[in-house]
Short mmCIF file of C-alpha atoms in Angstrom, two decimals:
data_model
loop_
_atom_site.label_atom_id
_atom_site.label_comp_id
_atom_site.label_asym_id
_atom_site.label_seq_id
_atom_site.Cartn_x
_atom_site.Cartn_y
_atom_site.Cartn_z
CA MET A 3 -57.73 -12.24 22.42
CA ALA A 4 -59.67 -9.79 23.97
CA VAL A 5 -59.26 -6.24 25.63
CA CYS A 6 -60.50 -5.51 29.13
CA TYR A 7 -59.80 -3.38 31.88
CA ALA A 8 -59.01 -3.61 35.42
CA ASP A 9 -60.23 -0.32 37.10
CA ASP A 10 -61.93 2.78 35.85
CA ALA A 11 -58.44 4.53 35.06
CA GLY A 12 -58.25 1.91 32.43
CA GLN A 13 -61.53 1.94 30.67
CA GLU A 14 -60.85 4.80 28.10
CA ASP A 15 -57.50 3.47 27.15
CA ALA A 16 -59.07 -0.39 26.78
CA SER A 17 -61.88 0.97 24.83
CA SER A 18 -59.60 2.67 22.29
CA LEU A 19 -56.90 -0.17 22.31
CA ALA A 20 -59.83 -2.56 21.20
CA VAL A 21 -60.96 -0.25 18.21
CA ARG A 22 -57.30 0.46 16.94
CA LEU A 23 -56.57 -3.39 17.18
CA GLY A 24 -59.92 -4.67 16.12
CA LEU A 25 -60.64 -6.66 19.27
CA PRO A 26 -63.62 -7.39 21.67
CA LEU A 27 -64.04 -5.34 24.57
CA LEU A 28 -64.89 -7.22 27.70
CA GLU A 29 -66.51 -5.19 30.79
CA VAL A 30 -66.12 -7.93 33.16
CA TYR A 31 -63.47 -10.77 32.80
CA ASP A 32 -62.40 -13.74 34.76
CA LEU A 33 -58.74 -15.31 34.22
CA ARG A 34 -60.18 -18.74 34.63
CA ASP A 35 -62.67 -18.49 31.59
CA GLU A 36 -60.86 -19.53 28.72
CA GLN A 37 -63.11 -18.27 25.93
CA PHE A 38 -60.37 -16.23 24.88
CA SER A 39 -56.77 -17.74 25.41
CA GLN A 40 -55.20 -14.12 26.29
CA LEU A 41 -56.75 -10.99 27.53
CA LEU A 42 -54.84 -7.69 26.99
CA ILE A 43 -55.65 -5.77 30.14
CA CYS A 44 -55.37 -2.15 30.80
CA GLU A 45 -55.01 -0.72 34.37
CA SER A 46 -54.15 2.77 35.39
CA GLY A 47 -51.95 3.62 32.36
CA THR A 48 -50.51 0.15 32.13
CA ARG A 49 -51.11 -2.57 29.73
CA ARG A 50 -50.17 -6.44 30.46
CA LEU A 51 -50.69 -9.54 28.32
CA GLN A 52 -52.11 -12.20 30.37
CA GLN A 53 -53.01 -16.23 29.47
CA THR A 54 -56.37 -17.38 30.83
CA GLY A 55 -56.74 -20.67 32.57
CA ARG A 56 -56.55 -22.03 35.99
CA LYS A 57 -52.56 -22.99 35.51
CA ALA A 58 -51.65 -19.82 33.35
CA PRO A 59 -48.48 -17.96 34.13
CA GLY A 60 -48.31 -14.24 35.34
CA PRO A 61 -48.67 -11.50 33.22
CA VAL A 62 -46.20 -10.15 30.47
CA LEU A 63 -45.35 -6.59 30.11
CA ALA A 64 -42.89 -4.19 29.00
CA ASP A 65 -41.23 -2.79 31.95
CA PHE A 66 -38.30 -0.15 31.77
CA VAL A 67 -38.81 1.37 35.23
CA SER A 68 -38.55 -1.88 37.82
CA GLY A 69 -37.37 -5.16 38.07
CA ALA A 70 -34.64 -7.02 35.97
CA VAL A 71 -34.14 -3.99 33.87
CA ALA A 72 -33.60 -1.75 36.79
CA HIS A 73 -31.26 -4.30 38.12
CA ARG A 74 -29.26 -4.30 34.82
CA ARG A 75 -29.34 -0.37 34.50
CA LYS A 76 -27.72 -0.37 37.89
CA PHE A 77 -25.48 -3.30 38.22
CA GLY A 78 -25.20 -4.85 34.40
CA GLY A 79 -21.39 -3.93 33.83
CA GLY A 80 -22.04 -0.93 31.79
CA LYS A 81 -19.66 -0.58 28.71
CA GLY A 82 -18.41 -3.80 29.32
CA GLN A 83 -21.48 -5.90 28.69
CA MET A 84 -21.31 -8.09 25.42
CA ILE A 85 -24.18 -6.26 23.84
CA ALA A 86 -22.22 -2.99 24.14
CA LYS A 87 -19.17 -4.45 22.50
CA ALA A 88 -21.25 -6.18 19.73
CA VAL A 89 -22.96 -2.82 18.53
CA GLY A 90 -19.65 -1.26 18.77
CA ILE A 91 -19.87 1.15 21.66
CA LYS A 92 -16.14 1.98 22.65
CA GLY A 93 -14.86 5.34 23.91
CA SER A 94 -17.17 8.09 22.93
CA VAL A 95 -18.80 6.29 20.02
CA ARG A 96 -22.35 5.53 20.75
CA PRO A 97 -24.12 4.45 17.37
CA GLN A 98 -27.63 5.09 16.48
CA VAL A 99 -29.31 1.52 16.63
CA ALA A 100 -32.31 0.01 15.10
CA ASP A 101 -33.70 -2.53 16.87
CA VAL A 102 -35.68 -4.36 14.33
CA THR A 103 -36.91 -7.50 16.31
CA ALA A 104 -37.81 -5.15 19.41
CA GLY A 105 -40.05 -7.81 21.40
CA LEU A 106 -40.46 -6.55 25.15
CA GLY A 107 -37.52 -3.47 24.37
CA ARG A 108 -35.12 -4.98 27.02
CA ASP A 109 -32.09 -5.08 24.67
CA SER A 110 -32.93 -1.51 23.49
CA PHE A 111 -33.60 -0.24 26.92
CA VAL A 112 -29.93 -1.41 27.84
CA LEU A 113 -28.48 0.39 24.57
CA ALA A 114 -30.19 3.39 25.50
CA THR A 115 -28.93 3.35 28.97
CA LEU A 116 -25.69 3.01 27.55
CA GLY A 117 -26.18 6.25 25.39
CA CYS A 118 -27.39 4.92 21.95
CA ASP A 119 -30.42 6.41 20.50
CA VAL A 120 -32.41 3.22 19.42
CA GLN A 121 -35.41 2.94 17.13
CA MET A 122 -37.44 -0.17 18.18
CA VAL A 123 -39.43 -1.62 15.34
CA GLU A 124 -42.00 -4.16 16.29
CA ARG A 125 -44.48 -5.91 13.82
CA SER A 126 -47.02 -7.38 16.24
CA PRO A 127 -49.65 -4.75 16.99
CA ILE A 128 -49.98 -6.64 20.25
CA ILE A 129 -46.33 -6.44 21.57
CA HIS A 130 -46.33 -2.85 20.21
CA ALA A 131 -49.09 -2.13 22.52
CA LEU A 132 -47.17 -3.40 25.48
CA LEU A 133 -43.93 -1.58 24.16
CA GLU A 134 -46.33 1.86 24.10
CA SER A 135 -47.18 1.50 27.62
CA GLY A 136 -43.88 0.68 28.98
CA LEU A 137 -42.23 3.67 27.18
CA ARG A 138 -44.89 5.92 28.16
CA GLN A 139 -44.23 5.01 31.87
CA ALA A 140 -40.55 5.49 31.69
CA GLN A 141 -40.96 8.78 29.88
CA GLU A 142 -43.01 9.88 33.01
CA ASP A 143 -40.42 8.44 35.45
CA PRO A 144 -37.80 10.81 36.52
CA GLU A 145 -35.36 8.20 37.11
CA VAL A 146 -35.13 6.80 33.57
CA ALA A 147 -36.90 9.50 31.46
CA ASP A 148 -33.68 10.65 29.83
CA ILE A 149 -32.99 7.03 28.86
CA ALA A 150 -36.44 6.61 27.51
CA ALA A 151 -35.95 10.00 25.73
CA ARG A 152 -33.26 8.14 23.33
CA MET A 153 -35.98 5.50 22.54
CA SER A 154 -38.33 5.56 19.76
CA LEU A 155 -41.26 3.22 18.57
CA ILE A 156 -42.44 1.99 15.28
CA ASN A 157 -45.02 -0.44 14.59
CA ALA A 158 -43.91 -2.18 11.29
CA ASP A 159 -43.15 -5.23 9.43
CA SER A 160 -38.92 -4.92 9.39
CA ILE A 161 -38.32 -6.03 6.11
CA ALA A 162 -40.91 -3.58 4.63
CA TRP A 163 -39.70 -0.81 6.83
CA LEU A 164 -36.08 -1.31 5.98
CA ALA A 165 -36.94 -1.59 2.09
CA GLY A 166 -38.62 1.72 2.66
CA LEU A 167 -35.66 3.70 3.93
CA SER A 168 -34.72 6.16 1.42
CA GLY A 169 -31.03 7.58 1.28
CA ASP A 170 -28.16 7.39 3.17
CA ALA A 171 -29.70 9.86 5.77
CA GLU A 172 -32.15 7.41 6.84
CA LYS A 173 -29.71 4.42 7.11
CA PRO A 174 -29.45 2.94 10.48
CA GLN A 175 -25.83 2.85 11.67
CA VAL A 176 -26.15 -0.30 13.17
CA ILE A 177 -29.27 -2.74 13.12
CA TYR A 178 -29.92 -5.19 15.80
CA VAL A 179 -31.67 -8.46 15.25
CA ASP A 180 -32.84 -10.96 17.93
CA PRO A 181 -35.08 -13.10 15.99
CA MET A 182 -37.29 -15.67 17.90
CA PHE A 183 -35.69 -19.09 18.64
CA PRO A 184 -36.44 -21.88 21.06
CA HIS A 185 -35.13 -21.43 24.44
CA THR A 186 -33.25 -24.18 26.42
CA ASP A 187 -33.65 -21.73 29.65
CA LYS A 188 -35.98 -23.34 32.25
CA SER A 189 -36.85 -20.30 34.24
CA ALA A 190 -40.23 -19.67 34.69
CA LEU A 191 -39.72 -16.12 33.49
CA VAL A 192 -38.33 -17.36 30.01
CA LYS A 193 -41.24 -20.05 29.70
CA LYS A 194 -44.14 -17.75 30.39
CA GLU A 195 -42.69 -15.11 27.77
CA MET A 196 -42.06 -17.60 25.12
CA ARG A 197 -45.62 -19.37 25.56
CA VAL A 198 -47.21 -15.82 25.18
CA PHE A 199 -44.92 -14.71 22.40
CA ARG A 200 -45.45 -17.91 20.30
CA ASP A 201 -49.15 -17.66 20.56
CA VAL A 202 -49.25 -13.96 19.62
CA VAL A 203 -46.31 -13.53 17.05
CA GLY A 204 -45.27 -17.26 16.04
CA ASP A 205 -41.71 -18.11 15.06
CA ASP A 206 -39.67 -15.96 13.14
CA GLN A 207 -39.74 -17.78 9.78
CA ASP A 208 -38.15 -15.01 7.84
CA SER A 209 -34.89 -14.50 9.68
CA ALA A 210 -32.72 -15.05 6.70
CA ALA A 211 -35.01 -12.50 4.62
CA LEU A 212 -34.57 -10.00 7.64
CA LEU A 213 -30.93 -10.41 7.76
CA ASN A 214 -30.31 -9.80 4.02
CA ALA A 215 -32.61 -6.64 4.32
CA ALA A 216 -30.53 -5.63 7.24
CA LEU A 217 -27.15 -6.13 5.47
CA GLN A 218 -28.65 -3.79 2.58
CA ARG A 219 -29.49 -0.87 4.85
CA ALA A 220 -27.16 -0.86 7.80
CA GLU A 221 -24.51 1.94 7.51
CA TYR A 222 -21.85 0.12 9.59
CA ARG A 223 -22.75 -3.32 11.06
CA VAL A 224 -25.53 -5.71 11.74
CA VAL A 225 -25.58 -7.38 14.80
CA VAL A 226 -27.42 -10.69 15.54
CA LYS A 227 -28.27 -12.47 18.97
CA ARG A 228 -28.27 -16.19 18.54
CA PRO A 229 -28.34 -19.33 21.00
CA ARG A 230 -24.64 -19.84 21.55
CA LYS A 231 -24.60 -23.42 19.83
CA ALA A 232 -26.96 -22.40 17.11
CA PRO A 233 -25.87 -22.29 13.36
CA ALA A 234 -25.66 -18.80 11.93
CA ILE A 235 -28.84 -17.48 10.06
CA VAL A 236 -28.45 -18.54 6.50
CA GLY A 237 -26.92 -16.64 4.13
CA GLN A 238 -23.63 -14.14 4.61
CA ALA A 239 -21.43 -15.63 7.26
CA PRO A 240 -20.63 -13.29 10.03
CA SER A 241 -17.36 -11.23 9.92
CA TYR A 242 -16.66 -12.39 13.71
CA GLN A 243 -18.59 -13.57 17.03
CA LEU A 244 -18.51 -12.93 20.56
CA ASN A 245 -19.65 -15.72 22.55
CA GLY A 246 -21.22 -15.67 26.24
CA LYS A 247 -22.48 -18.47 28.37
CA SER A 248 -25.95 -19.16 26.79
CA SER A 249 -25.93 -16.61 23.70
CA ARG A 250 -23.69 -15.16 21.39
CA TYR A 251 -23.65 -12.27 19.17
CA ASP A 252 -22.89 -12.73 15.06
CA ILE A 253 -21.35 -9.32 13.78
CA TYR A 254 -21.47 -8.52 10.13
CA THR A 255 -19.20 -5.53 9.52
CA LEU A 256 -19.63 -3.32 6.62
CA LYS A 257 -17.46 -0.47 7.46
CA SER A 258 -15.51 0.70 10.36
CA LEU A 259 -17.18 2.64 13.29
CA SER A 260 -15.30 5.71 14.46
#
């Protein structure tokens, strides 16, 4: 992987990012050139991850302002969404949530839209860089700045981060886990993102350890997103499940939210 820039405005960001990530900086790049399988492209304050090659899919980025997240923010169903019920949103209750497998931050943004304060924890420095860019853009957009203000970002291994929390004051009220799993959805978006994610972060081989760490640190509940027909993560059985068409939420209750 290498870092590059698409315009003069992205040059400084690309230079500092290359140093931070320990990656080569390209001043000129060609997406058809497969010397590097992926490029982290900086352009006018944005960052995107792009596979190379003649048949490579389009870029992957964290976008909290437009596209699918904007549509879901406006028309997603509000408190009636299954994720809202899973984390315990009800009446005036808006739990503080630690999303310990942040990915591109879409679920975190939905929860922040619904009024929750959300900590996004992402262990991949590359994906963290995309989240950092997306969150910065959201903070500068007047339409979603108030939502972005409820989101914070941490680059850390979630198991180590959870183990390092000290005392009840630092315990997340709800811990949200969405481990990487093989998608059966055939849409171009899913295939594109899964290709990129598997190349960058690989599969989540430590899901059981992460669940155990979450159960040790959550104050009220742990919520795990799974494919609808997939088995629960090995370990403690969930207290109950919420099932959707293609996915479900396994909820591990520790004490009642009020």
